[in-house]
Tab-separated table of C-alpha atoms and ligand atoms in Angstrom:
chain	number	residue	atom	x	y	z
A	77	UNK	CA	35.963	10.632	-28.738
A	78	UNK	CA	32.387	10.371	-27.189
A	79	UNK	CA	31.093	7.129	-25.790
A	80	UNK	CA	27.349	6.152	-26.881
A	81	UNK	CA	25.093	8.432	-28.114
A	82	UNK	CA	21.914	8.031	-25.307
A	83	UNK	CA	18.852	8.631	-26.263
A	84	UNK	CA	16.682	9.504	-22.774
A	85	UNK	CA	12.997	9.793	-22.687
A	86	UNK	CA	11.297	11.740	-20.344
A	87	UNK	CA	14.737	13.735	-19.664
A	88	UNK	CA	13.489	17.048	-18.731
A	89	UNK	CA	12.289	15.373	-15.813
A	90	UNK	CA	13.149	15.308	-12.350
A	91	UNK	CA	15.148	12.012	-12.844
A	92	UNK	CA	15.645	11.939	-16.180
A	93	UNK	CA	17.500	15.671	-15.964
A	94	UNK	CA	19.968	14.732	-12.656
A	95	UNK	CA	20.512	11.241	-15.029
A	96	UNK	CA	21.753	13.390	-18.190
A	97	UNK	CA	24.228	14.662	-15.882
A	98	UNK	CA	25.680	12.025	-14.540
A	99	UNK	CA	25.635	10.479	-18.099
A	100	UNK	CA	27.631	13.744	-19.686
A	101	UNK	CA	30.116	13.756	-17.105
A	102	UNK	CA	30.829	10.134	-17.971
A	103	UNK	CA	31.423	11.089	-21.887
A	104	UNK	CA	28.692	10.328	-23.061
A	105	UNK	CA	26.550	12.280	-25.885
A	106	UNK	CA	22.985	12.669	-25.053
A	107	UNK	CA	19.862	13.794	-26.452
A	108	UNK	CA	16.390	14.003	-24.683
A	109	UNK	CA	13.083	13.555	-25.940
A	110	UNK	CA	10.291	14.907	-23.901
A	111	UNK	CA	6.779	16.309	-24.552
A	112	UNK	CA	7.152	18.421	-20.906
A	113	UNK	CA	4.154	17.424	-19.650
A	114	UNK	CA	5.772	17.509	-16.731
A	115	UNK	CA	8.451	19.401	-17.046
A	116	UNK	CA	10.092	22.705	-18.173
A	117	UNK	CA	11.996	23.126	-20.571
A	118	UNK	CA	13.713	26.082	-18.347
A	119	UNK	CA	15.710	23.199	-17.139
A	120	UNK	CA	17.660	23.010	-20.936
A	121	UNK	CA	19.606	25.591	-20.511
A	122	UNK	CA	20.657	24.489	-16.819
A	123	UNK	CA	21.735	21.327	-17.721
A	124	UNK	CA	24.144	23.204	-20.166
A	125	UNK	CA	25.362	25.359	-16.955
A	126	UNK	CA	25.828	22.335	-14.942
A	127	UNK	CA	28.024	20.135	-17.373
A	128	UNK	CA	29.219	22.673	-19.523
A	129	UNK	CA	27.843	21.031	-22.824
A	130	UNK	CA	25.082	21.026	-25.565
A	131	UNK	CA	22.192	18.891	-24.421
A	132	UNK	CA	19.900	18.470	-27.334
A	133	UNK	CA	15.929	17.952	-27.039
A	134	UNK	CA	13.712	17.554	-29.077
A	135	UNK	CA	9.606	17.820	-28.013
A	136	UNK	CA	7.839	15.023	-28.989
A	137	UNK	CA	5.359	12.786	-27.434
A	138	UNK	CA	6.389	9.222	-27.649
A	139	UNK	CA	2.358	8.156	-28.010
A	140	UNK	CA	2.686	9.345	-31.551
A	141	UNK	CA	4.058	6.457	-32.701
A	142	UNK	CA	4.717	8.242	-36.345
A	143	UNK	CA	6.845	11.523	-34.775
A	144	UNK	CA	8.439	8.482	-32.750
A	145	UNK	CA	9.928	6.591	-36.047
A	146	UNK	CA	10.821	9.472	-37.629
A	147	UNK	CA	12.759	11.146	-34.732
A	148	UNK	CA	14.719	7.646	-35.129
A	149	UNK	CA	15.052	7.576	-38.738
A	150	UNK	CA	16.328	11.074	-38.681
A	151	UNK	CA	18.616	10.430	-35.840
A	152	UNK	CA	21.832	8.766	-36.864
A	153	UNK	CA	23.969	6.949	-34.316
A	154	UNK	CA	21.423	6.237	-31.276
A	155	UNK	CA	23.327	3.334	-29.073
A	156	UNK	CA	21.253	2.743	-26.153
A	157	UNK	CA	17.776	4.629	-24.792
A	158	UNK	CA	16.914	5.121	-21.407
A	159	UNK	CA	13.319	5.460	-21.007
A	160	UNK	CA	11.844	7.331	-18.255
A	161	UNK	CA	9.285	8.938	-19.871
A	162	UNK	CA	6.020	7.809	-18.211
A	163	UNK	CA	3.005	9.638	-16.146
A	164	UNK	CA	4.006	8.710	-12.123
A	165	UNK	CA	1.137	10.121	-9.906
A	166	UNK	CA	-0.303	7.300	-8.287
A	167	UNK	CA	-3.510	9.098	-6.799
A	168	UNK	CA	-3.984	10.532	-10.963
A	169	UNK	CA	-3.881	7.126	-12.130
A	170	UNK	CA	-6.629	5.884	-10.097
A	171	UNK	CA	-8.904	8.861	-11.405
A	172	UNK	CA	-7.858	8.693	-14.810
A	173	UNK	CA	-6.277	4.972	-15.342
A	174	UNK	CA	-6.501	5.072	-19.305
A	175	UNK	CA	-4.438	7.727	-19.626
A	176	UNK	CA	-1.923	6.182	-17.914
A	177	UNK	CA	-2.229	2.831	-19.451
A	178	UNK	CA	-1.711	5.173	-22.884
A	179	UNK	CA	0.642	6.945	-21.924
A	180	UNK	CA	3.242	4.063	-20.152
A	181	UNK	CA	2.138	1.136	-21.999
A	182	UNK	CA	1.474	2.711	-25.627
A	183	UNK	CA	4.631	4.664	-24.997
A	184	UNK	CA	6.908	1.895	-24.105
A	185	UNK	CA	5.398	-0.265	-27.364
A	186	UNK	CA	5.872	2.851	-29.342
A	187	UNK	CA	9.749	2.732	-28.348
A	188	UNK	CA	10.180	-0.760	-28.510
A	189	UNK	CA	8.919	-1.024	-32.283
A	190	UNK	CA	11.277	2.062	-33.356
A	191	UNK	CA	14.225	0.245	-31.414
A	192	UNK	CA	13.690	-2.819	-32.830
A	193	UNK	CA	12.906	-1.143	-36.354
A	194	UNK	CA	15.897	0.650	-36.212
A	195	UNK	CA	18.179	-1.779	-34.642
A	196	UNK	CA	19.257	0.119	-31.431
A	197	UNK	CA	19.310	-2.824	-29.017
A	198	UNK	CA	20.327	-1.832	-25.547
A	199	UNK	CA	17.380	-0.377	-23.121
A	200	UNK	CA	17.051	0.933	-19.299
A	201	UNK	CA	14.203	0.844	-17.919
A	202	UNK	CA	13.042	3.290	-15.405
A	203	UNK	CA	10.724	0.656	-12.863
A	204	UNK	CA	9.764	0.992	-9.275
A	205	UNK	CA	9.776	-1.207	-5.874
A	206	UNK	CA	6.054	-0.966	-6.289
A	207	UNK	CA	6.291	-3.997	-8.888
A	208	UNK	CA	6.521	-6.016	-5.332
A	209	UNK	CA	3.227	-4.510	-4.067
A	210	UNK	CA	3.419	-5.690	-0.116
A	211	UNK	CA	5.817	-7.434	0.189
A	212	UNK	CA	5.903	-10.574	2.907
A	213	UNK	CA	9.730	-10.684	3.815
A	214	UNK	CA	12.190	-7.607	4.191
A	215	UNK	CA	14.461	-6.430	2.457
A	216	UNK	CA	13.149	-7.165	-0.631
A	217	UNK	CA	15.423	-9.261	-3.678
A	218	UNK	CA	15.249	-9.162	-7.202
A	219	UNK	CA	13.884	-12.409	-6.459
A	220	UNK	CA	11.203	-11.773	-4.669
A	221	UNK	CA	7.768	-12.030	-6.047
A	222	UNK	CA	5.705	-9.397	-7.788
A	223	UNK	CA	2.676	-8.410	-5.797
A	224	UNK	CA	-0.870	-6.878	-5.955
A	225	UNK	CA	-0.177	-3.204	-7.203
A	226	UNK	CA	-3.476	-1.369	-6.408
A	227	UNK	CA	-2.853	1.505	-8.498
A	228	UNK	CA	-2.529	1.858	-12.280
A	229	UNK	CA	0.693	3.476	-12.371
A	230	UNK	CA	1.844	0.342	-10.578
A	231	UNK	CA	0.303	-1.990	-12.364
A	232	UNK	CA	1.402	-0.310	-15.927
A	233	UNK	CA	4.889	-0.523	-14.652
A	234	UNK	CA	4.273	-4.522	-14.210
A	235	UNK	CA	2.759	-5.047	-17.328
A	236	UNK	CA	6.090	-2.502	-18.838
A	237	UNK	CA	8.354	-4.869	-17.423
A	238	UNK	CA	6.382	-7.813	-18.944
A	239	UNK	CA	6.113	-6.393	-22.099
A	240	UNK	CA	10.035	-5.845	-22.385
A	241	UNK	CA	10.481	-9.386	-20.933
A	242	UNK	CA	8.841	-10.701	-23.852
A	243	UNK	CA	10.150	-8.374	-26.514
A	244	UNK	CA	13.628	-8.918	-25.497
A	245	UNK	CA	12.702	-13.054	-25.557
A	246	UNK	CA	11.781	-12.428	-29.053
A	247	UNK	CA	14.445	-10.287	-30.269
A	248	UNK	CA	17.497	-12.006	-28.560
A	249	UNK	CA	19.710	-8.938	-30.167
A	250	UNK	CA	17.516	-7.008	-27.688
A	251	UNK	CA	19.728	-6.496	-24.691
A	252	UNK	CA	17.656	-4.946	-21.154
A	253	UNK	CA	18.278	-3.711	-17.651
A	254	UNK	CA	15.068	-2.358	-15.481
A	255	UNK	CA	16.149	-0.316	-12.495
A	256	UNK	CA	13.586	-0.933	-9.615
A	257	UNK	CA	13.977	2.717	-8.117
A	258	UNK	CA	12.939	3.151	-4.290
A	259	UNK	CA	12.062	6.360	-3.166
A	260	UNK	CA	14.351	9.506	-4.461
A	261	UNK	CA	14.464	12.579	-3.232
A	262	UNK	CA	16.555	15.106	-2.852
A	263	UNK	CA	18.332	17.361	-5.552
A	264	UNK	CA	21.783	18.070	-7.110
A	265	UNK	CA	24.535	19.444	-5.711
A	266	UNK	CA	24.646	22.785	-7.346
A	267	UNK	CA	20.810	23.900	-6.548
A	268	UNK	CA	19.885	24.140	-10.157
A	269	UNK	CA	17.638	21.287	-10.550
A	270	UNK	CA	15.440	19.520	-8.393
A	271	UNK	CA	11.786	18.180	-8.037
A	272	UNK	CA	8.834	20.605	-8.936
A	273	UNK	CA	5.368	18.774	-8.377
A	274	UNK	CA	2.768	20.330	-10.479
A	275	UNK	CA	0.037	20.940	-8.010
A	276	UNK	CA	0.089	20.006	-3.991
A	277	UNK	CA	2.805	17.071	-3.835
A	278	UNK	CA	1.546	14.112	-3.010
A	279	UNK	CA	5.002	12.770	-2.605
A	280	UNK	CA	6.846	13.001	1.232
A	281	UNK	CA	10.037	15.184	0.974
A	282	UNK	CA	8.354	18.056	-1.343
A	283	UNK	CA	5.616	18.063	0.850
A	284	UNK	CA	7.899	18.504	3.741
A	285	UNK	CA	10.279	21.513	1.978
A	286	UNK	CA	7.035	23.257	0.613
A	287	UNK	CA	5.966	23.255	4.264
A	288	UNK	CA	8.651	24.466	5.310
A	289	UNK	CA	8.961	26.735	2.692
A	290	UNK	CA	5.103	28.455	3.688
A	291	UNK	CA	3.784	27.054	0.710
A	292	UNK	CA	1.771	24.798	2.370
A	293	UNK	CA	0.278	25.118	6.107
A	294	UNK	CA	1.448	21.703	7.509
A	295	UNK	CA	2.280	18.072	6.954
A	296	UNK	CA	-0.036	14.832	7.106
A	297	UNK	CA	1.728	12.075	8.559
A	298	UNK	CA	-0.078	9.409	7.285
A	299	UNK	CA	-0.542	7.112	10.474
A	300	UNK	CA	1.551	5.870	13.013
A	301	UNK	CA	0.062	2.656	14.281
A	302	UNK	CA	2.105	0.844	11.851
A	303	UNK	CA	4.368	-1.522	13.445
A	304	UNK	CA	7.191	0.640	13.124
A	305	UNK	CA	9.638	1.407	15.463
A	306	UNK	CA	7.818	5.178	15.832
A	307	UNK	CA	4.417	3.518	14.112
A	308	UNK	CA	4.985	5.402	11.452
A	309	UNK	CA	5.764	3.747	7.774
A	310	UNK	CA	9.062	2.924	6.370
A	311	UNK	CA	10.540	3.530	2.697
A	312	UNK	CA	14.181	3.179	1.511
A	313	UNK	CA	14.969	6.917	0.524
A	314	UNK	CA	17.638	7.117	-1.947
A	315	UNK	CA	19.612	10.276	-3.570
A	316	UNK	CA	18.650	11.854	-6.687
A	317	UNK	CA	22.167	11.733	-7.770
A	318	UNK	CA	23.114	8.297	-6.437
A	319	UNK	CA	20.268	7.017	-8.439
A	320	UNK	CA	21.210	8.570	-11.627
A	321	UNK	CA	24.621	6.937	-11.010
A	322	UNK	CA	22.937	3.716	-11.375
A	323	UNK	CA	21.979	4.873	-15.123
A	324	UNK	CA	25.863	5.037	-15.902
A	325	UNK	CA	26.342	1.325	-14.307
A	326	UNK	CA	23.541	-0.213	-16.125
A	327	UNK	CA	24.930	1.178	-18.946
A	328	UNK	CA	28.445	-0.046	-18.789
A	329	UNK	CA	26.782	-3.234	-18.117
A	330	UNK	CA	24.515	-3.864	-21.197
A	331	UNK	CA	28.075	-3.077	-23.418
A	332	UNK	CA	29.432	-5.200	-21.393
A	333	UNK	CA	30.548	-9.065	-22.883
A	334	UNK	CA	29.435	-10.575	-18.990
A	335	UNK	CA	25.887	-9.783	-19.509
A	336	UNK	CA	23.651	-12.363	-19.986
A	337	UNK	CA	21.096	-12.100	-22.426
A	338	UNK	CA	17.574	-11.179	-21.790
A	339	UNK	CA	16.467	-8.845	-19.063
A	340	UNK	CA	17.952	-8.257	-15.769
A	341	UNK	CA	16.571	-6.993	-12.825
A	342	UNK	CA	18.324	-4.419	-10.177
A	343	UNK	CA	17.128	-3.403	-6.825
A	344	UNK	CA	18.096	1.329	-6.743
A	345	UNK	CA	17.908	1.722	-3.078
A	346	UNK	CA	20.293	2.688	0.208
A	347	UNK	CA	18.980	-1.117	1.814
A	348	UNK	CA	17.972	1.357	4.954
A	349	UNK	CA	14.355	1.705	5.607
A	350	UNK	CA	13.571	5.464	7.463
A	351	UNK	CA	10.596	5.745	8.899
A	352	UNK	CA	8.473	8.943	8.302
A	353	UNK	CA	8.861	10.795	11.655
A	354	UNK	CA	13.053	9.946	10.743
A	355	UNK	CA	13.082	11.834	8.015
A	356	UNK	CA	11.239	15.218	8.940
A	357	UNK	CA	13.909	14.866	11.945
A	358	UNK	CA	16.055	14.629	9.708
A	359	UNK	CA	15.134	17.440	7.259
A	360	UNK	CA	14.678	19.587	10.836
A	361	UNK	CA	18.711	19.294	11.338
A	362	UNK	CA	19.655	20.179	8.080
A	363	UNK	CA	17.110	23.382	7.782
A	364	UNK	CA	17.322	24.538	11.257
A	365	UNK	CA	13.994	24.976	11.734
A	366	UNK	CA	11.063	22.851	13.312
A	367	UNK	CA	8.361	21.709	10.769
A	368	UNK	CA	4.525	21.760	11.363
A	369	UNK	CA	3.172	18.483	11.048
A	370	UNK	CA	-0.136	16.452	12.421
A	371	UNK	CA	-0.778	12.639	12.407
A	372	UNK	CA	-3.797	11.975	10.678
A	373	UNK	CA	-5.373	8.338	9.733
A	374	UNK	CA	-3.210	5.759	7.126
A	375	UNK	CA	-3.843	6.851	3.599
A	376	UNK	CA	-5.184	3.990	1.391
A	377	UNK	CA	-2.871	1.883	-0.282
A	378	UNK	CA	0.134	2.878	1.786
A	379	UNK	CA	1.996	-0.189	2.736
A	380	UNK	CA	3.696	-0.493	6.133
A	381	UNK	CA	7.795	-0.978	5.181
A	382	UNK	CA	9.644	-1.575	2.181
A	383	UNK	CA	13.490	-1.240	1.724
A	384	UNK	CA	15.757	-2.636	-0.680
A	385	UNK	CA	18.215	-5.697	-0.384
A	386	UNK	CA	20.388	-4.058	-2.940
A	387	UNK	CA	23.579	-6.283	-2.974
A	388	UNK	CA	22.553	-7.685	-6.678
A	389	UNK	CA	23.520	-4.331	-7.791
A	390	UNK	CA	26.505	-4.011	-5.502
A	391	UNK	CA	27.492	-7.069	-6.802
A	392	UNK	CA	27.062	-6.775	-10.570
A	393	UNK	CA	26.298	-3.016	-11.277
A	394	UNK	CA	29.351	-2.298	-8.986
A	395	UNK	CA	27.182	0.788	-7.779
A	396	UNK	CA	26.152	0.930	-4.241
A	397	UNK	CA	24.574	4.452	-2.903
A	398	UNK	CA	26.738	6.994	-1.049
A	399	UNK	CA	24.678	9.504	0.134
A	400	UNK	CA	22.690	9.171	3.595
A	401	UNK	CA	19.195	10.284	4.750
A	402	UNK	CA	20.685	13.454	5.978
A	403	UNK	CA	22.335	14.779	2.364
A	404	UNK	CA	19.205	13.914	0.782
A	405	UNK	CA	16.699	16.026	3.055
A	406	UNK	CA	19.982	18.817	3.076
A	407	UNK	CA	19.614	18.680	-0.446
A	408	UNK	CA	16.043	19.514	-1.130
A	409	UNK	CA	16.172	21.694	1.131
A	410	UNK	CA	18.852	23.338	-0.842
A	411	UNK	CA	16.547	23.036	-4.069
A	412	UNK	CA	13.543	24.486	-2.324
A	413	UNK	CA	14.838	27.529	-1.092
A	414	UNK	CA	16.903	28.287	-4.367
A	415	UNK	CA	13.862	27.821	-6.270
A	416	UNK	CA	11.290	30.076	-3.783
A	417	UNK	CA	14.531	32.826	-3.628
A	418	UNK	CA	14.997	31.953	0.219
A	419	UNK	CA	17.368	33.197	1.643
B	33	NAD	P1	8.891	13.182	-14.047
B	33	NAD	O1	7.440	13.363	-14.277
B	33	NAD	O2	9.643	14.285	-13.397
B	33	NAD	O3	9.632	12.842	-15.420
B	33	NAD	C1	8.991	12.140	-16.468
B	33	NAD	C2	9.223	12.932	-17.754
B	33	NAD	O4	8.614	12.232	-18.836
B	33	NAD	C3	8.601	14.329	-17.718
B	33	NAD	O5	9.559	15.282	-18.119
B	33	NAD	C4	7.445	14.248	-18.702
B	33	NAD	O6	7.204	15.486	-19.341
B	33	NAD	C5	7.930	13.166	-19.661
B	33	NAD	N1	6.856	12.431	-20.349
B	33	NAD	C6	5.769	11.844	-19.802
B	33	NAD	N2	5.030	11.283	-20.752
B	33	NAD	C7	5.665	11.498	-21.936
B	33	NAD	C8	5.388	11.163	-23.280
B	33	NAD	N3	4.257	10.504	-23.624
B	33	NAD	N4	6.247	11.542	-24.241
B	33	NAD	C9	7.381	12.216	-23.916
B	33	NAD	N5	7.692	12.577	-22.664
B	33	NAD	C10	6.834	12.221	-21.684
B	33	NAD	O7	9.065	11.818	-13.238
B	33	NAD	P2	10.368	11.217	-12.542
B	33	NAD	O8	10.155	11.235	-11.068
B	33	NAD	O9	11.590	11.821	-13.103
B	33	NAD	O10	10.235	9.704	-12.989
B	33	NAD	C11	10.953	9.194	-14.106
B	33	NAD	C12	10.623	7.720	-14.267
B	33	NAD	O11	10.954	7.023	-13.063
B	33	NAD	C13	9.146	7.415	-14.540
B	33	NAD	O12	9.078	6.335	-15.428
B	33	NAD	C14	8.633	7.017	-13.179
B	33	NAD	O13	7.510	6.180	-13.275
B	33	NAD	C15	9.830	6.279	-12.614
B	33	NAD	N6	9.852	6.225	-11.150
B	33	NAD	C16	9.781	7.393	-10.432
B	33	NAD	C17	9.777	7.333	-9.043
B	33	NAD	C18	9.661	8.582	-8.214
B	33	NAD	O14	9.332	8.476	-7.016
B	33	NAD	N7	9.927	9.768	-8.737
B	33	NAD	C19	9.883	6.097	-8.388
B	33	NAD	C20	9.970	4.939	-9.169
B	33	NAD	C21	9.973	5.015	-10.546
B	34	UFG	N1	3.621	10.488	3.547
B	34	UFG	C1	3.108	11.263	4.566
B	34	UFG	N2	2.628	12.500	4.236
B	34	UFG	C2	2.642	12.977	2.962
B	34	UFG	C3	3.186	12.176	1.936
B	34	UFG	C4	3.656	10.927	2.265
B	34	UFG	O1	3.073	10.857	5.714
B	34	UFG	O2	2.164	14.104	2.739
B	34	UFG	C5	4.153	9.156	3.877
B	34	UFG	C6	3.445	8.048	3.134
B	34	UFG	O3	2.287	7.652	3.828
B	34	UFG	C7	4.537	6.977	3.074
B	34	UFG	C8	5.837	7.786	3.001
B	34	UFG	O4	5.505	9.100	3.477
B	34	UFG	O5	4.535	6.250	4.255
B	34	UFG	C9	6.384	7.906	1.589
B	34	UFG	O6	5.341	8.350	0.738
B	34	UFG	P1	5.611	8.848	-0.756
B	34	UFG	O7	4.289	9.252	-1.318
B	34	UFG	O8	6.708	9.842	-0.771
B	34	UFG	O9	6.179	7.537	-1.461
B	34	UFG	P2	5.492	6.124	-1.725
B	34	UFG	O10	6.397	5.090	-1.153
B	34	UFG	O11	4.092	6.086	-1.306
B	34	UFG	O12	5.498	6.053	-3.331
B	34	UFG	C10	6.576	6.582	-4.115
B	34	UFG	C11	6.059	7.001	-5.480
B	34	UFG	C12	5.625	5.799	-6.279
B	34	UFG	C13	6.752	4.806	-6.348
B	34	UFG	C14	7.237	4.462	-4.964
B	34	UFG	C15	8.446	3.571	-5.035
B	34	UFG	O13	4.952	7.896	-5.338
B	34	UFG	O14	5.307	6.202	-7.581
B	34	UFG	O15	7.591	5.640	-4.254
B	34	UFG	O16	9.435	4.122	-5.823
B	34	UFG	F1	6.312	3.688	-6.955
């Protein structure tokens, strides 16, 4: 007997797809919706070869708020939606910031109406550590306050978490969980899926395997006068696959009788900061080879550290990370090569 039926936006993506994994091998039935913008839908079929089941999908853009209602009309038996689908390039969204107000704002309404229209009542949220812009005290709690989020991607994933807020206020049988995500890299186990940046990465740890990989000539550090141990910035790096876990926790936890109504709020990070220059040595162990990089000047709107004070969702999610800096950079790697045919 399956568990839910899921439905996952954006799940041809790079978290979305190690998510459906995690999410099948915990029973449950899944189906994605995705318009691939970006993402392939070569990676269909290797879902299927990872878990051994059917993953349906269906291409549709959830902008178009009419495909939207009738993919949920149609669709009998949708329990809970986890909604990744959104537009993530930071740099993009300061060139083109209406298409990412569109696409992540418009697109979460669009959901939110069918939901509520169709009374499917439990949501994830896929939201970021950037909703605390710079943050004054580390690590950083649920608690802490939001802060100035230069970009529009950061900003629409503010006014996302807003918007829920207040949807979820108004339609008590509305039951939400957004996952703060820190920084995830790295890839799944079996080398079939991983990250693919359309374009030059603007991202750390793709940059650094598509170096290494000769498919670019060498990596910017972005400055290191930061007051750092090693001046250069820190991030809390967490595992592809430990943050898809997550998805299965929050899960259990909106059908679960202890949660609270309204929306709660969970720190996805390792609560270990790694500074740049930690994790190319880092990625250098697990390859085996050295990687060309120069330090060049701080790009703008970098921050100087953020890591996670994730004992909320120790605590209540009962999910705490289990991979280390080391797996993660081992595991790209991993990805990279496969992907390039490296031997
Ligand atoms: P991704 O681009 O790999 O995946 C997003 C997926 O959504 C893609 O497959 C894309 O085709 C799809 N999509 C975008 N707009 C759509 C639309 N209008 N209709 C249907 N499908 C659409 O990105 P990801 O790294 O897997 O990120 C997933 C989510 O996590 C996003 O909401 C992102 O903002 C959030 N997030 C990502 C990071 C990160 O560093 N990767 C960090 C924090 C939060
Ligand atoms: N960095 C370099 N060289 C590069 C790329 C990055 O030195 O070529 C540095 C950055 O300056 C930063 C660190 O590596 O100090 C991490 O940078 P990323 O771009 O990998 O990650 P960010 O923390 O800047 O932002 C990412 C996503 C955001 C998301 C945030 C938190 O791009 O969308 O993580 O989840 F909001």
């Amino acid at each position: 007997m399956p568990k839910d039926r899921v439905l996952v936006t954006g799940g041809a993506g790079y978290i979305g797809s190690h998510t459906v994994i995690e999410l099948i091998n915990n029973g449950y039935e899944i189906i994605i919706v995705d318009n691939l913008s970006n993402s392939s839908p070569d990676v269909i079929p290797k879902l299927k070869e990872i878990t051994g089941k059917m993953v349906s999908f269906v291409n549709l853009d959830i902008r178009n708020k009419l495909a939207l209602q009738t993919f949920f009309k149609r669709t009998e038996r949708i329990e809970s939606v986890i909604h990744f689908a959104a537009l993530k390039s930071v740099n993009e969204s300061v060139e083109q910031p209406l298409a990412y107000y569109e696409n992540n704002i418009q697109g979460t309404i669009n959901l939110l109406e069918a939901m509520l229209e169709n009374k499917v009542n439990s949501l994830v949220f896929s939201s970021s550590c950037t909703v605390y812009g710079s943050p004054d005290h580390l690590p950083v709690t649920e608690m802490s306050p939001l802060g100035h989020t230069p970009s529009p991607y950061g900003y629409s994933k503010q006014v996302c978490e807003r918007l829920i807020h207040d949807t979820v206020h108004a339609h008590p049988e509305l039951s939400a969980i957004s996952l703060r995500y820190f920084n995830p890299i790295g890839a799944h186990k079996s080398g079939l899926i991983g990250e693919v940046p359309s374009g030059p990465p603007n991202n750390l740890m793709p940059y650094i395997t598509q170096t290494a990989a000769g498919v670019r000539e060498i990596l910017s550090v972005y400055g290191d006068d930061y007051n750092t141990p090693d001046g250069t910035a820190i991030r809390d790096y967490i595992h592809v696959s430990d943050l898809a876990a997550a998805h299965v926790s929050a899960l259990s936890r909106l059908q679960s009788s202890d949660k609270p109504s309204g929306v709660e709020y969970f720190n996805i990070g390792t609560g270990k900061g790694s500074t740049v220059m930690e994790v190319i040595r880092s990625f250098e162990k697990a390859s085996g080879r050295p990687l060309d990089y120069k330090v060049v000047g701080r790009r703008d709107g970098d921050i100087e550290a953020i890591y996670a004070d994730a004992s909320k969702s120790k605590e209540i999610l009962k999910w705490s990370a289990q991979y280390d800096l080391d797996d993660m950079t081992a595991s790209a790697w991993t990805w990279e090569k496969n992907y390039r045919g490296i031997n």
